[in-house]
């Protein structure tokens, strides 16, 4: 009677904290916004140095699009909107988009 009971250790499951999904903010190239203005927006909104801003701007210029920053969805959308609004105020069609990072 006592020999047919199998004891299995109880497995404890820890609640898995999922990391928030990350989003890319993408700078989309256009033929109207001056390069200096794009660099200025990257410095002002995304806290980039002059050199980094210029590199990101040139990547977008050459490739059509460039990743500006990868962060949580809320921050990505806020920063993209802030940058677009800044450009709109200055009369430029500068565009930033957000997309989930794969």
Tab-separated table of C-alpha atoms in Angstrom:
chain	number	residue	atom	x	y	z
A	1	UNK	CA	0.000	0.000	0.000
A	2	UNK	CA	2.701	2.516	0.940
A	3	UNK	CA	5.018	1.702	-1.996
A	4	UNK	CA	2.913	3.014	-4.899
A	5	UNK	CA	2.797	6.728	-4.025
A	6	UNK	CA	5.206	8.896	-5.963
A	7	UNK	CA	6.185	12.140	-4.327
A	8	UNK	CA	7.017	14.928	-6.715
A	9	UNK	CA	8.504	18.163	-5.442
A	10	UNK	CA	6.101	21.044	-5.703
A	11	UNK	CA	7.321	23.511	-8.310
A	12	UNK	CA	6.975	27.113	-7.336
A	13	UNK	CA	6.318	29.517	-10.166
A	14	UNK	CA	7.592	33.008	-9.850
A	15	UNK	CA	5.514	35.648	-11.612
A	16	UNK	CA	7.476	36.504	-14.717
A	17	UNK	CA	7.990	40.216	-15.119
A	18	UNK	CA	7.938	40.895	-18.803
A	19	UNK	CA	10.144	43.661	-20.023
A	20	UNK	CA	8.204	46.352	-21.794
A	21	UNK	CA	8.372	45.991	-25.553
A	22	UNK	CA	10.860	48.370	-27.092
A	23	UNK	CA	10.124	50.732	-29.943
A	24	UNK	CA	12.392	52.355	-32.504
A	25	UNK	CA	12.041	56.013	-33.353
A	26	UNK	CA	12.832	56.360	-37.046
A	27	UNK	CA	13.914	59.536	-38.821
A	28	UNK	CA	12.448	59.634	-42.329
A	29	UNK	CA	14.407	61.534	-44.978
A	30	UNK	CA	12.740	64.307	-46.965
A	31	UNK	CA	14.065	66.668	-49.624
A	32	UNK	CA	12.939	69.886	-47.923
A	33	UNK	CA	14.152	70.038	-44.333
A	34	UNK	CA	17.662	71.548	-44.076
A	35	UNK	CA	20.320	69.222	-42.659
A	36	UNK	CA	21.272	71.748	-39.967
A	37	UNK	CA	17.662	71.849	-38.769
A	38	UNK	CA	17.437	68.048	-38.608
A	39	UNK	CA	20.656	67.933	-36.574
A	40	UNK	CA	19.322	70.664	-34.272
A	41	UNK	CA	16.086	68.679	-33.663
A	42	UNK	CA	18.068	65.509	-32.916
A	43	UNK	CA	20.169	67.437	-30.403
A	44	UNK	CA	17.213	69.215	-28.790
A	45	UNK	CA	14.698	66.365	-28.581
A	46	UNK	CA	16.915	63.273	-28.419
A	47	UNK	CA	19.835	64.828	-26.497
A	48	UNK	CA	22.378	63.849	-29.145
A	49	UNK	CA	25.767	65.405	-29.577
A	50	UNK	CA	26.461	67.436	-32.719
A	51	UNK	CA	28.460	64.524	-34.213
A	52	UNK	CA	25.900	61.840	-33.423
A	53	UNK	CA	23.067	64.029	-34.691
A	54	UNK	CA	24.926	64.649	-37.929
A	55	UNK	CA	25.655	60.916	-38.376
A	56	UNK	CA	21.997	59.936	-37.836
A	57	UNK	CA	20.851	62.711	-40.202
A	58	UNK	CA	23.318	61.552	-42.893
A	59	UNK	CA	22.225	57.924	-42.495
A	60	UNK	CA	18.607	58.970	-43.087
A	61	UNK	CA	19.739	61.142	-46.004
A	62	UNK	CA	21.583	58.252	-47.656
A	63	UNK	CA	19.352	55.294	-46.693
A	64	UNK	CA	15.975	57.048	-46.625
A	65	UNK	CA	15.472	56.257	-42.954
A	66	UNK	CA	17.561	55.970	-39.774
A	67	UNK	CA	17.000	54.631	-36.267
A	68	UNK	CA	17.241	57.538	-33.831
A	69	UNK	CA	16.657	55.786	-30.519
A	70	UNK	CA	15.201	52.584	-29.062
A	71	UNK	CA	13.063	52.970	-25.933
A	72	UNK	CA	9.681	52.133	-24.413
A	73	UNK	CA	6.575	52.848	-26.487
A	74	UNK	CA	5.448	55.854	-24.424
A	75	UNK	CA	8.806	57.590	-24.634
A	76	UNK	CA	9.211	56.752	-28.334
A	77	UNK	CA	5.815	58.206	-29.231
A	78	UNK	CA	6.321	61.283	-27.062
A	79	UNK	CA	9.756	62.041	-28.537
A	80	UNK	CA	8.588	61.454	-32.132
A	81	UNK	CA	5.616	63.790	-31.626
A	82	UNK	CA	7.802	66.410	-29.953
A	83	UNK	CA	10.262	66.337	-32.873
A	84	UNK	CA	7.494	66.500	-35.517
A	85	UNK	CA	5.821	69.412	-33.716
A	86	UNK	CA	9.114	71.305	-33.558
A	87	UNK	CA	9.568	70.867	-37.309
A	88	UNK	CA	5.948	71.865	-38.037
A	89	UNK	CA	6.376	75.080	-36.055
A	90	UNK	CA	9.390	75.880	-38.217
A	91	UNK	CA	7.432	75.007	-41.385
A	92	UNK	CA	9.273	71.796	-42.252
A	93	UNK	CA	7.747	68.393	-43.190
A	94	UNK	CA	10.300	66.491	-41.071
A	95	UNK	CA	8.892	63.087	-40.175
A	96	UNK	CA	9.606	60.652	-37.356
A	97	UNK	CA	7.843	57.311	-37.018
A	98	UNK	CA	7.785	54.668	-34.284
A	99	UNK	CA	7.722	50.914	-34.756
A	100	UNK	CA	8.178	47.885	-32.515
A	101	UNK	CA	11.729	46.615	-32.340
A	102	UNK	CA	11.981	43.027	-33.595
